[in-house]
Coordinates of C-alpha atoms and ligand atoms in Angstrom, one line a residue:
M215 CA 0.0 0.0 0.0
K216 CA 2.8 2.3 1.0
K217 CA 4.7 1.5 -2.2
Y218 CA 1.6 2.2 -4.2
R219 CA 1.2 5.6 -2.6
R220 CA 4.8 6.5 -3.4
L221 CA 4.3 5.4 -7.0
C222 CA 1.2 7.6 -7.2
A223 CA 3.2 10.6 -5.9
L224 CA 6.0 9.9 -8.3
L225 CA 3.5 9.8 -11.1
I226 CA 1.9 13.1 -10.1
I227 CA 5.2 14.8 -9.8
S228 CA 6.4 13.6 -13.2
M229 CA 3.1 14.7 -14.7
I230 CA 3.6 18.2 -13.3
I231 CA 7.2 18.2 -14.6
L232 CA 6.0 17.1 -18.1
C233 CA 3.3 19.8 -18.1
V234 CA 5.9 22.5 -17.2
L235 CA 8.2 21.2 -19.8
H236 CA 5.4 21.1 -22.4
Y237 CA 4.3 24.7 -21.8
S238 CA 7.8 26.1 -21.6
G239 CA 8.3 24.4 -24.9
D240 CA 11.3 22.3 -23.9
L241 CA 9.6 19.1 -24.7
Q242 CA 9.4 19.6 -28.4
F243 CA 12.4 17.4 -29.0
L244 CA 10.4 14.5 -27.6
Y245 CA 7.4 15.3 -29.7
K246 CA 9.6 15.6 -32.7
A247 CA 11.4 12.3 -32.0
F248 CA 8.4 10.2 -31.2
F249 CA 4.8 11.0 -32.0
I250 CA 3.9 14.0 -34.0
P251 CA 7.0 15.0 -35.8
K252 CA 5.4 17.1 -38.6
H253 CA 3.0 19.2 -36.5
W254 CA 5.2 20.9 -34.0
I255 CA 8.0 23.3 -34.4
S256 CA 10.7 23.0 -31.8
S257 CA 11.3 25.8 -29.4
D258 CA 15.0 26.0 -30.3
T259 CA 16.3 29.3 -29.2
D260 CA 17.5 31.8 -31.7
V261 CA 21.1 32.6 -31.7
D262 CA 20.3 34.9 -28.8
G263 CA 16.8 34.9 -27.4
K264 CA 14.0 32.4 -26.9
T265 CA 11.3 31.4 -29.3
H266 CA 7.9 30.0 -28.7
S267 CA 6.9 26.5 -29.4
V268 CA 4.3 26.3 -32.1
S269 CA 1.7 23.7 -33.1
L270 CA 1.1 23.5 -36.8
G271 CA -2.1 21.6 -36.3
S272 CA -2.9 19.3 -39.2
F273 CA -0.6 21.2 -41.5
D274 CA 2.1 19.1 -43.2
P275 CA 5.0 21.2 -44.4
G276 CA 6.4 18.2 -46.3
S277 CA 3.5 18.1 -48.7
Y278 CA 3.1 21.9 -48.8
L279 CA 6.7 22.6 -49.8
Q280 CA 7.0 21.2 -53.3
P281 CA 10.0 20.4 -55.5
P282 CA 11.0 23.4 -57.7
S283 CA 9.4 23.8 -61.1
I284 CA 11.4 23.3 -64.2
S285 CA 11.6 27.0 -64.9
D286 CA 12.8 27.6 -61.3
Q287 CA 15.5 25.0 -61.9
K288 CA 16.6 26.7 -65.1
D289 CA 16.7 30.2 -63.6
P290 CA 16.0 30.3 -59.8
F291 CA 15.5 34.2 -60.0
L292 CA 13.0 34.1 -62.8
N293 CA 9.7 33.8 -61.0
H294 CA 10.4 35.6 -57.8
A295 CA 13.4 37.9 -58.3
F296 CA 15.1 36.0 -55.6
N297 CA 16.9 32.6 -55.5
V298 CA 13.9 30.3 -54.9
L299 CA 16.1 27.2 -54.8
K300 CA 18.1 28.6 -52.0
S301 CA 15.0 29.7 -50.1
N302 CA 13.6 26.1 -50.5
D303 CA 16.7 24.7 -49.0
I304 CA 16.5 26.8 -45.8
P305 CA 14.4 25.4 -43.0
F306 CA 11.1 27.2 -42.6
D307 CA 11.7 27.6 -38.9
R308 CA 15.4 28.6 -39.1
P309 CA 17.0 30.4 -36.2
L310 CA 18.0 34.1 -36.7
P311 CA 20.7 36.2 -35.1
D312 CA 19.1 38.5 -32.6
S313 CA 19.8 41.9 -34.2
R314 CA 18.6 44.2 -31.5
N315 CA 20.6 46.6 -29.4
K316 CA 21.2 44.9 -26.0
R317 CA 19.4 47.7 -24.3
C318 CA 16.2 46.5 -26.0
K319 CA 16.4 43.1 -24.3
A320 CA 16.0 44.4 -20.8
R321 CA 12.8 46.2 -21.4
P322 CA 9.7 44.5 -19.9
F323 CA 6.5 45.1 -21.8
T324 CA 3.2 44.6 -20.1
D325 CA -0.5 45.2 -20.8
L326 CA 0.0 45.1 -24.6
P327 CA -3.0 45.0 -27.0
A328 CA -3.2 42.0 -29.3
T329 CA -2.8 42.4 -33.0
S330 CA -4.0 40.9 -36.3
V331 CA -1.2 40.2 -38.7
I332 CA -2.2 41.0 -42.4
I333 CA -0.1 39.6 -45.3
A334 CA -1.1 40.2 -48.9
Y335 CA 0.6 37.9 -51.3
Y336 CA 0.7 37.5 -55.1
N337 CA 2.5 34.5 -56.5
E338 CA 4.7 34.3 -53.5
A339 CA 7.1 31.3 -53.3
R340 CA 5.7 28.7 -50.9
S341 CA 8.9 28.5 -48.9
T342 CA 9.2 32.3 -48.2
L343 CA 5.5 32.6 -47.4
L344 CA 5.6 29.7 -44.9
R345 CA 8.8 31.1 -43.3
T346 CA 7.0 34.5 -42.9
V347 CA 4.1 32.9 -41.1
V348 CA 6.1 30.5 -39.0
S349 CA 8.5 33.2 -37.9
V350 CA 5.6 35.2 -36.6
L351 CA 4.2 32.2 -34.7
R352 CA 7.7 31.3 -33.3
R353 CA 8.7 34.8 -32.2
T354 CA 5.5 36.3 -30.9
P355 CA 3.9 35.6 -27.5
P356 CA 0.8 33.7 -28.5
E357 CA -1.6 36.0 -26.6
L358 CA -0.4 38.9 -28.7
I359 CA -1.5 37.4 -32.0
K360 CA -5.2 37.1 -32.6
E361 CA -5.0 35.9 -36.2
I362 CA -2.8 35.9 -39.3
L363 CA -4.9 37.0 -42.2
L364 CA -3.4 36.1 -45.6
I365 CA -5.0 37.8 -48.6
D366 CA -4.3 35.8 -51.7
D367 CA -4.3 38.4 -54.5
F368 CA -5.6 35.9 -57.0
S369 CA -2.3 34.1 -57.3
D370 CA -1.9 31.5 -60.0
D371 CA -1.6 28.8 -57.3
A372 CA -4.8 28.7 -55.3
E373 CA -3.7 25.6 -53.5
V374 CA -1.5 27.6 -51.1
G375 CA -4.6 29.2 -49.8
R376 CA -6.3 25.8 -49.1
L377 CA -3.3 24.4 -47.2
L378 CA -2.1 27.2 -45.0
P379 CA -5.3 27.6 -42.9
E380 CA -4.5 24.2 -41.4
I381 CA -2.0 26.1 -39.3
P382 CA -3.7 27.4 -36.2
K383 CA -4.6 31.2 -36.3
V384 CA -4.0 31.3 -40.1
Q385 CA -6.9 32.4 -42.3
V386 CA -6.7 32.8 -46.1
Y387 CA -9.0 35.0 -48.2
R388 CA -8.6 34.8 -51.9
N389 CA -9.5 37.8 -54.1
K390 CA -11.8 37.0 -57.0
K391 CA -9.5 39.0 -59.3
R392 CA -6.1 40.7 -59.0
E393 CA -6.5 43.8 -56.9
G394 CA -3.0 44.9 -56.0
L395 CA -1.5 45.1 -52.6
I396 CA -3.4 48.3 -51.6
R397 CA -6.9 46.9 -51.9
S398 CA -5.7 43.5 -50.7
R399 CA -4.4 45.1 -47.4
V400 CA -7.6 47.1 -47.1
R401 CA -9.6 43.8 -47.4
G402 CA -7.4 42.3 -44.7
A403 CA -7.9 45.3 -42.4
G404 CA -11.7 45.0 -42.8
L405 CA -11.6 41.4 -41.7
A406 CA -9.3 42.0 -38.7
E407 CA -10.7 41.7 -35.2
S408 CA -7.8 43.0 -33.1
E409 CA -7.3 46.6 -31.9
V410 CA -4.0 46.8 -33.7
L411 CA -3.2 45.9 -37.3
T412 CA 0.2 44.7 -38.3
F413 CA 1.1 44.5 -41.9
L414 CA 3.9 42.3 -43.3
D415 CA 5.2 41.4 -46.8
S416 CA 5.0 37.8 -47.8
H417 CA 8.8 37.3 -47.7
C418 CA 9.7 38.5 -44.2
E419 CA 11.2 36.8 -41.1
V420 CA 10.4 38.6 -37.9
N421 CA 13.1 38.6 -35.3
V422 CA 13.2 38.1 -31.6
G423 CA 10.9 40.4 -29.7
W424 CA 9.8 42.2 -32.8
L425 CA 6.2 42.9 -31.9
E426 CA 6.3 44.0 -28.3
P427 CA 8.0 47.4 -28.8
L428 CA 5.7 48.2 -31.7
L429 CA 2.6 47.4 -29.6
Y430 CA 4.0 49.2 -26.6
R431 CA 4.5 52.4 -28.6
I432 CA 0.9 52.2 -30.0
A433 CA -0.5 51.7 -26.5
E434 CA 1.5 54.7 -25.3
S435 CA 0.7 56.9 -28.3
P436 CA -2.3 55.5 -30.3
K437 CA -1.8 57.8 -33.3
A438 CA 1.8 56.6 -33.7
V439 CA 2.2 54.4 -36.8
V440 CA 5.3 52.3 -36.1
C441 CA 7.8 50.5 -38.3
P442 CA 10.5 48.1 -37.4
I443 CA 14.1 48.4 -38.6
L444 CA 14.2 46.2 -41.7
D445 CA 17.1 43.8 -41.8
V446 CA 18.1 42.5 -45.3
I447 CA 17.5 39.0 -46.4
N448 CA 19.9 38.5 -49.3
T449 CA 18.2 37.6 -52.5
S450 CA 20.9 35.2 -53.6
T451 CA 22.1 33.5 -50.4
F452 CA 19.1 34.2 -48.1
D453 CA 21.7 35.2 -45.5
Y454 CA 20.1 37.4 -42.8
I455 CA 22.1 40.6 -42.8
V456 CA 21.8 42.7 -39.7
A457 CA 21.2 46.4 -40.4
P458 CA 23.8 48.6 -38.7
Q459 CA 22.6 50.1 -35.4
T460 CA 24.1 53.5 -36.0
P461 CA 23.0 55.5 -37.6
V462 CA 19.5 54.2 -37.8
V463 CA 18.3 55.3 -41.2
V464 CA 14.8 56.9 -41.6
G465 CA 12.5 57.2 -44.6
G466 CA 12.7 60.2 -47.0
F467 CA 11.9 61.0 -50.6
D468 CA 12.5 63.3 -53.5
W469 CA 10.0 65.4 -55.3
G470 CA 9.3 62.6 -57.8
L471 CA 7.9 60.6 -54.8
N472 CA 10.7 58.1 -54.9
F473 CA 11.4 56.6 -51.5
K474 CA 14.9 56.6 -50.1
W475 CA 16.7 55.9 -46.8
E476 CA 18.7 58.6 -45.2
P477 CA 20.3 59.4 -41.8
P478 CA 18.1 61.2 -39.3
P479 CA 18.7 65.0 -38.8
Q480 CA 21.9 65.5 -37.0
S481 CA 20.4 67.6 -34.3
M482 CA 18.5 64.6 -33.0
V483 CA 20.0 62.7 -30.1
F484 CA 18.6 59.3 -29.3
R485 CA 19.0 56.5 -26.9
P486 CA 19.2 53.2 -28.9
E487 CA 15.8 52.2 -27.8
D488 CA 13.9 55.4 -28.6
P489 CA 11.5 55.6 -31.5
R490 CA 12.7 57.8 -34.4
K491 CA 10.4 60.1 -36.3
T492 CA 10.4 59.3 -40.0
A493 CA 8.9 61.5 -42.7
V494 CA 7.6 58.4 -44.5
M495 CA 7.4 54.7 -44.0
A496 CA 9.0 52.2 -46.5
G497 CA 5.7 50.6 -46.8
G498 CA 5.6 46.9 -46.3
V499 CA 5.9 46.4 -42.5
F500 CA 4.2 48.5 -39.8
S501 CA 1.6 48.4 -37.1
I502 CA -1.2 50.9 -36.7
S503 CA -4.2 51.1 -34.4
R504 CA -7.2 49.7 -36.3
S505 CA -9.5 52.6 -35.3
W506 CA -6.8 55.1 -36.4
F507 CA -6.4 53.4 -39.7
N508 CA -10.1 53.4 -40.3
K509 CA -10.5 57.0 -39.2
L510 CA -7.8 58.0 -41.7
G511 CA -9.8 56.3 -44.5
K512 CA -7.6 53.2 -44.7
Y513 CA -5.6 53.4 -47.9
D514 CA -6.8 55.1 -51.1
T515 CA -8.5 52.1 -52.8
G516 CA -8.3 54.0 -56.1
M517 CA -4.6 53.0 -56.3
D518 CA -3.6 49.9 -58.2
I519 CA -1.1 47.1 -57.8
W520 CA 1.9 48.6 -56.0
G521 CA 3.3 52.0 -55.1
G522 CA 2.5 55.4 -53.6
E523 CA 0.4 54.0 -50.8
N524 CA 3.3 54.4 -48.3
F525 CA 3.3 58.2 -49.1
E526 CA -0.5 58.5 -48.9
L527 CA -0.6 56.9 -45.5
S528 CA 2.5 58.7 -44.2
F529 CA 1.4 62.1 -45.3
K530 CA -2.1 61.8 -43.9
V531 CA -0.9 60.3 -40.6
W532 CA 1.4 63.4 -40.1
M533 CA -1.0 66.0 -41.5
C534 CA -4.0 64.7 -39.6
G535 CA -2.5 64.6 -36.2
G536 CA -0.4 61.5 -35.8
Q537 CA 3.3 60.5 -36.4
V538 CA 5.2 57.9 -38.3
E539 CA 8.1 56.3 -36.4
I540 CA 10.8 53.7 -36.6
V541 CA 11.1 51.7 -33.4
P542 CA 14.7 50.4 -33.4
C543 CA 14.0 47.6 -30.9
S544 CA 11.8 45.9 -33.4
R545 CA 13.6 44.0 -36.2
V546 CA 12.1 42.3 -39.2
G547 CA 14.0 40.7 -42.1
H548 CA 12.7 41.4 -45.6
V549 CA 13.9 40.2 -49.0
F550 CA 14.6 43.4 -50.8
R551 CA 14.3 42.7 -54.5
K552 CA 15.8 44.6 -57.4
R553 CA 12.8 44.3 -59.7
H554 CA 9.1 43.4 -59.5
P555 CA 8.8 39.7 -60.4
Y556 CA 5.1 40.2 -61.4
E557 CA 3.3 41.9 -64.2
F558 CA 1.4 45.2 -63.8
P559 CA -1.7 45.1 -66.1
D560 CA -1.1 48.7 -67.0
G561 CA 2.7 48.7 -67.0
D562 CA 4.7 49.4 -63.8
T563 CA 5.7 53.0 -64.7
N564 CA 2.1 54.0 -65.6
T565 CA 0.7 52.4 -62.5
V566 CA 3.2 54.0 -60.1
I567 CA 2.8 57.4 -61.7
R568 CA -0.9 57.2 -61.6
N569 CA -0.9 56.2 -57.9
S570 CA 1.7 58.9 -57.1
R571 CA -0.4 61.5 -58.9
R572 CA -3.4 60.7 -56.7
V573 CA -1.2 61.3 -53.7
A574 CA 0.1 64.6 -55.1
E575 CA -3.3 65.8 -56.1
V576 CA -5.0 65.0 -52.7
W577 CA -2.2 65.8 -50.2
M578 CA 0.5 68.0 -51.6
D579 CA -1.3 71.3 -52.2
E580 CA 0.8 73.8 -54.2
Y581 CA 3.9 71.6 -53.7
K582 CA 2.5 69.2 -56.3
K583 CA 4.0 71.4 -58.9
Y584 CA 7.4 70.1 -57.8
F585 CA 6.1 66.6 -58.4
Y586 CA 5.0 67.5 -61.9
K587 CA 8.3 69.2 -62.6
K588 CA 10.1 66.0 -61.7
K589 CA 7.6 63.8 -63.5
P590 CA 6.3 65.8 -66.4
S591 CA 4.6 62.8 -68.0
A592 CA 2.3 62.5 -64.9
R593 CA 0.3 65.5 -66.1
M594 CA -0.9 63.4 -69.1
K595 CA -1.9 60.4 -67.0
P596 CA -5.6 60.0 -66.1
F597 CA -5.8 59.3 -62.4
G598 CA -9.5 58.7 -61.7
R599 CA -11.8 60.4 -59.3
I600 CA -10.3 61.9 -56.1
S601 CA -13.2 63.9 -54.8
N602 CA -13.9 61.4 -52.0
R603 CA -10.3 61.5 -50.8
K604 CA -10.3 65.3 -50.8
K605 CA -13.6 65.2 -48.8
L606 CA -11.9 62.9 -46.4
R607 CA -9.0 65.3 -45.9
N608 CA -11.5 68.2 -45.3
Q609 CA -13.5 66.2 -42.8
L610 CA -10.4 65.2 -40.9
Q611 CA -9.3 68.9 -40.9
C612 CA -5.8 67.9 -41.7
R613 CA -2.9 70.4 -41.8
S614 CA -1.4 71.7 -45.0
F615 CA 1.5 70.1 -46.9
A616 CA 3.5 73.3 -46.2
W617 CA 3.1 72.5 -42.5
Y618 CA 4.3 69.0 -43.2
I619 CA 7.4 70.1 -45.1
N620 CA 8.3 72.8 -42.6
N621 CA 7.8 70.6 -39.5
V622 CA 8.3 67.0 -40.5
Y623 CA 10.7 67.1 -43.5
P624 CA 12.5 70.4 -43.7
A625 CA 15.4 68.6 -45.3
L626 CA 13.4 68.4 -48.6
K627 CA 14.0 71.8 -50.2
P628 CA 11.9 73.1 -53.0
P629 CA 13.9 72.8 -56.2
V630 CA 15.8 75.9 -57.2
S631 CA 13.4 77.8 -59.4
D632 CA 13.0 81.1 -61.1
E633 CA 9.3 81.1 -60.3
V634 CA 7.9 84.1 -58.5
M635 CA 4.2 83.0 -58.2
Y636 CA 2.3 79.8 -58.7
G637 CA -1.4 79.2 -58.7
R638 CA -4.6 80.6 -60.0
L639 CA -5.1 83.9 -61.7
K640 CA -8.7 84.8 -60.6
Q641 CA -11.5 87.3 -61.1
G642 CA -14.1 86.4 -58.4
D643 CA -14.9 82.7 -58.8
L644 CA -13.5 82.6 -62.3
C645 CA -10.0 81.5 -63.2
L646 CA -7.7 82.1 -66.1
D647 CA -7.8 78.9 -68.2
V648 CA -7.2 77.8 -71.7
D649 CA -9.6 76.6 -74.4
T650 CA -7.8 73.9 -76.2
G651 CA -10.7 73.4 -78.6
H652 CA -9.2 76.3 -80.7
V653 CA -6.1 76.5 -82.7
P654 CA -4.3 78.7 -81.7
I655 CA -5.2 78.1 -78.1
I656 CA -7.1 81.0 -76.6
T657 CA -7.2 82.0 -73.0
I658 CA -10.6 82.4 -71.2
L659 CA -12.2 82.6 -67.8
R660 CA -13.8 79.4 -66.4
P661 CA -15.3 78.6 -63.0
C662 CA -12.4 77.8 -60.7
D663 CA -11.9 74.1 -60.3
T664 CA -9.1 72.6 -58.2
D665 CA -9.0 69.5 -60.4
R666 CA -8.1 71.5 -63.6
A667 CA -4.4 71.6 -63.9
S668 CA -4.8 74.1 -66.8
Q669 CA -5.8 76.8 -64.2
E670 CA -2.4 76.6 -62.5
W671 CA 0.0 79.2 -63.8
S672 CA 3.6 79.7 -63.0
W673 CA 4.8 83.3 -63.3
K674 CA 8.6 83.3 -63.8
K675 CA 11.1 85.9 -62.8
R676 CA 11.7 86.9 -66.4
G677 CA 8.0 87.7 -66.8
D678 CA 6.6 84.7 -68.6
I679 CA 3.4 83.1 -67.3
T680 CA 3.4 79.4 -68.2
N681 CA 1.3 76.3 -67.9
N682 CA 2.2 72.9 -69.2
G683 CA 4.9 74.3 -71.6
L684 CA 2.6 77.0 -72.9
C685 CA 3.1 80.8 -72.3
L686 CA 0.6 83.6 -72.3
T687 CA 1.4 85.4 -75.6
A688 CA 0.0 88.7 -77.0
N689 CA 1.0 90.9 -79.9
P690 CA -1.1 93.6 -81.6
E691 CA -0.2 92.3 -85.0
T692 CA 0.2 88.6 -84.8
T693 CA -2.5 87.8 -82.3
H694 CA -4.7 90.8 -83.0
S695 CA -4.5 91.6 -79.3
Y696 CA -5.9 88.3 -78.2
I697 CA -4.1 86.6 -75.4
L698 CA -3.1 83.2 -76.6
A699 CA -1.3 80.2 -75.0
K700 CA 1.6 79.4 -77.3
F701 CA 4.8 77.5 -76.9
C702 CA 7.2 79.4 -74.7
S703 CA 9.8 81.2 -76.9
Q704 CA 11.6 83.7 -74.8
D705 CA 9.9 86.3 -77.0
E706 CA 9.0 89.8 -75.9
S707 CA 5.3 89.1 -76.6
Q708 CA 5.4 86.7 -73.6
I709 CA 6.7 89.1 -70.9
W710 CA 4.2 90.3 -68.3
M711 CA 4.5 92.4 -65.1
E712 CA 2.3 92.8 -62.2
R713 CA 1.1 96.4 -61.3
K714 CA -1.6 96.9 -58.6
S715 CA -3.5 93.7 -59.4
Q716 CA -3.2 94.2 -63.1
I717 CA -1.3 92.0 -65.5
V718 CA 0.6 94.4 -67.7
H719 CA 2.1 93.4 -71.1
N720 CA 5.7 94.6 -71.3
L721 CA 5.7 95.1 -75.1
T722 CA 2.6 97.2 -75.4
G723 CA 2.0 98.5 -71.8
Q724 CA -1.5 97.2 -72.1
C725 CA -3.4 95.1 -69.6
V726 CA -5.0 91.7 -69.6
D727 CA -8.7 92.3 -69.9
A728 CA -11.7 90.0 -69.6
R729 CA -14.3 92.2 -71.3
K730 CA -15.2 89.3 -73.6
P731 CA -14.8 86.3 -71.2
D732 CA -16.3 83.7 -73.6
I733 CA -14.5 84.8 -76.8
G734 CA -11.1 85.1 -75.1
L735 CA -9.0 87.4 -73.0
V736 CA -7.6 90.5 -74.8
L737 CA -5.2 93.3 -74.3
A738 CA -6.8 96.7 -73.6
E739 CA -5.7 100.1 -72.4
C740 CA -5.0 99.9 -68.7
D741 CA -7.7 101.4 -66.5
P742 CA -7.3 101.2 -62.8
N743 CA -11.1 101.4 -62.3
N744 CA -11.9 98.5 -64.6
T745 CA -12.8 95.4 -62.6
Q746 CA -12.3 93.2 -65.7
Q747 CA -8.6 94.0 -65.4
K748 CA -8.3 93.3 -61.7
W749 CA -6.8 89.9 -60.8
I750 CA -6.5 88.1 -57.6
L751 CA -3.0 86.7 -57.8
P752 CA -1.3 83.9 -55.8
V753 CA 0.9 84.9 -53.0
K754 CA 4.5 85.5 -54.0
N755 CA 6.8 82.7 -53.6
H756 CA 8.9 83.8 -50.6
L757 CA 11.4 81.1 -50.8
H758 CA 12.7 82.7 -54.0
S759 CA 11.0 86.0 -53.7
R760 CA 12.3 88.4 -56.3
D761 CA 10.3 91.3 -57.5
L762 CA 8.8 91.0 -60.9
Ligands
UDP1057 N1 1.4 42.1 -53.6 C1 0.1 41.8 -53.8 N2 -0.5 42.1 -55.0 C2 0.2 42.7 -56.0 C3 1.5 43.0 -55.8 C4 2.1 42.7 -54.6 O1 -0.6 41.2 -52.9 O2 -0.4 42.9 -57.1 C5 2.0 41.7 -52.3 C6 3.4 41.0 -52.5 O3 3.2 39.6 -52.6 C7 4.1 41.4 -51.2 C8 3.5 42.8 -50.9 O4 2.4 43.0 -51.7 O5 3.7 40.6 -50.1 C9 4.5 43.9 -51.3 O6 5.0 43.7 -52.7 P1 6.5 43.6 -53.0 O7 7.2 42.7 -52.0 O8 6.7 43.2 -54.4 O9 7.0 45.1 -52.8 P2 8.4 45.6 -52.4 O10 8.8 45.0 -51.1 O11 9.4 45.2 -53.5 O12 8.2 47.1 -52.2
MN1058 MN1 8.5 43.0 -50.4

């Protein structure tokens, strides 16, 4: 009897030990060796830092990961713009070097909100996609991940979407047609149930402790939109290359809305664990409060495939009362590719310019002229309706782009220019415009319309008033005193001066007059009392202010 009791006690104690080992994850080697080898991922620690043990449920990586196709074997870069053979060779649960600054490791994080992870993918390689998902499960405390929502953007291989949901927490939604990453992410956001949304690309590997500092910052400052430092996963070798800790680069751009990394302003002094303000985010990887994302009107779903959405979101976050930050304690590896491996139905240049143009038109106010200067072809690209996006901006009462440039990104200087004024030349609610239905092109007054680029005039230091390569031109003989829009020629007939709200023609000393507003603007003797010669002109450009 005594012996039996001792046996019982021994049994209970060993059960307790087994339970503890199970939950701490240290028993996975046993599971792996004996009963369910395929369905558990071991809790091997990373090079520095512990990972979480993960059940893959009924998911079988062996049958999911397929042998490479013939075209992949011929050219492993062809289909994905990275070495897919190498990716296939690397374990889907590989350990990573912990790339954080050591001060990050000591920080305890408590009371964090949970997040929904959203990953849009289009024709992603199975191995990289699985590694993305597994890295999230391995390196995130389970209670912080509500769900992993994969949006299959109508990839050729629909099977991926049928197999992956066998992994606990993973859900796959397949688009009925190719939508592009912007509308796909918006779809994911609409399905998400957690307070915080975390977006990832489909070829990432999250590093130790990646999520906690992001969530911590959002809990502290709900309008902060936070990005990790992106480490580089090499496209050929798949080596995980740790981004240098100093200086931590931040996001910037040029007037053509091309993203670039740059060192933060020198005046800023940071502790290694402090968030850094960034003018824009790179795009693929960030966390945002769900209600803040919704309030900001999500992304502009009028944008297609890829590009520009990082600017749209960053500009509106800053201009509408939030901030975009890089949180250096959070590290995520991303495969940075040199080209898009997928087709754009409308061509990549067209699509990106169209998306960028929507951003410029809605958010950049008078600074959009610098965008057009850098990308002249953008003026010709139709860009769809933007009235709802403009309405959104009004409703949110967002600040101006001038405020953004002055306060958030003063390093971006307006291009050196000989422009003295830019904007509309108005009489009441009517604006100087061109009537392209005529040859030669005449100038007229039309109701002011912020969507009409032909109402935006640039008055140069030399005196020419130009729009889209055309200059206001008048000559008593050749134009019969009509004011026409002709190709700029450096000719005297194209030189104008401002005098007490009048636009005076240098050659004749006469004034621009709207006495026949429908037929066309004409030159007439200047009369200070004539309201048809009085113009409301844009404010002078103080940055390069020179008198006309
Ligand atoms: N993507 C998508 N639909 C598309 C294009 C891209 O869902 O039409 C996904 C893609 O699979 C990736 C993410 O959007 O997960 C970002 O695309 P990509 O990695 O090509 O952009 P990059 O990192 O080069 O900026
Ligand atoms: Mn990517």
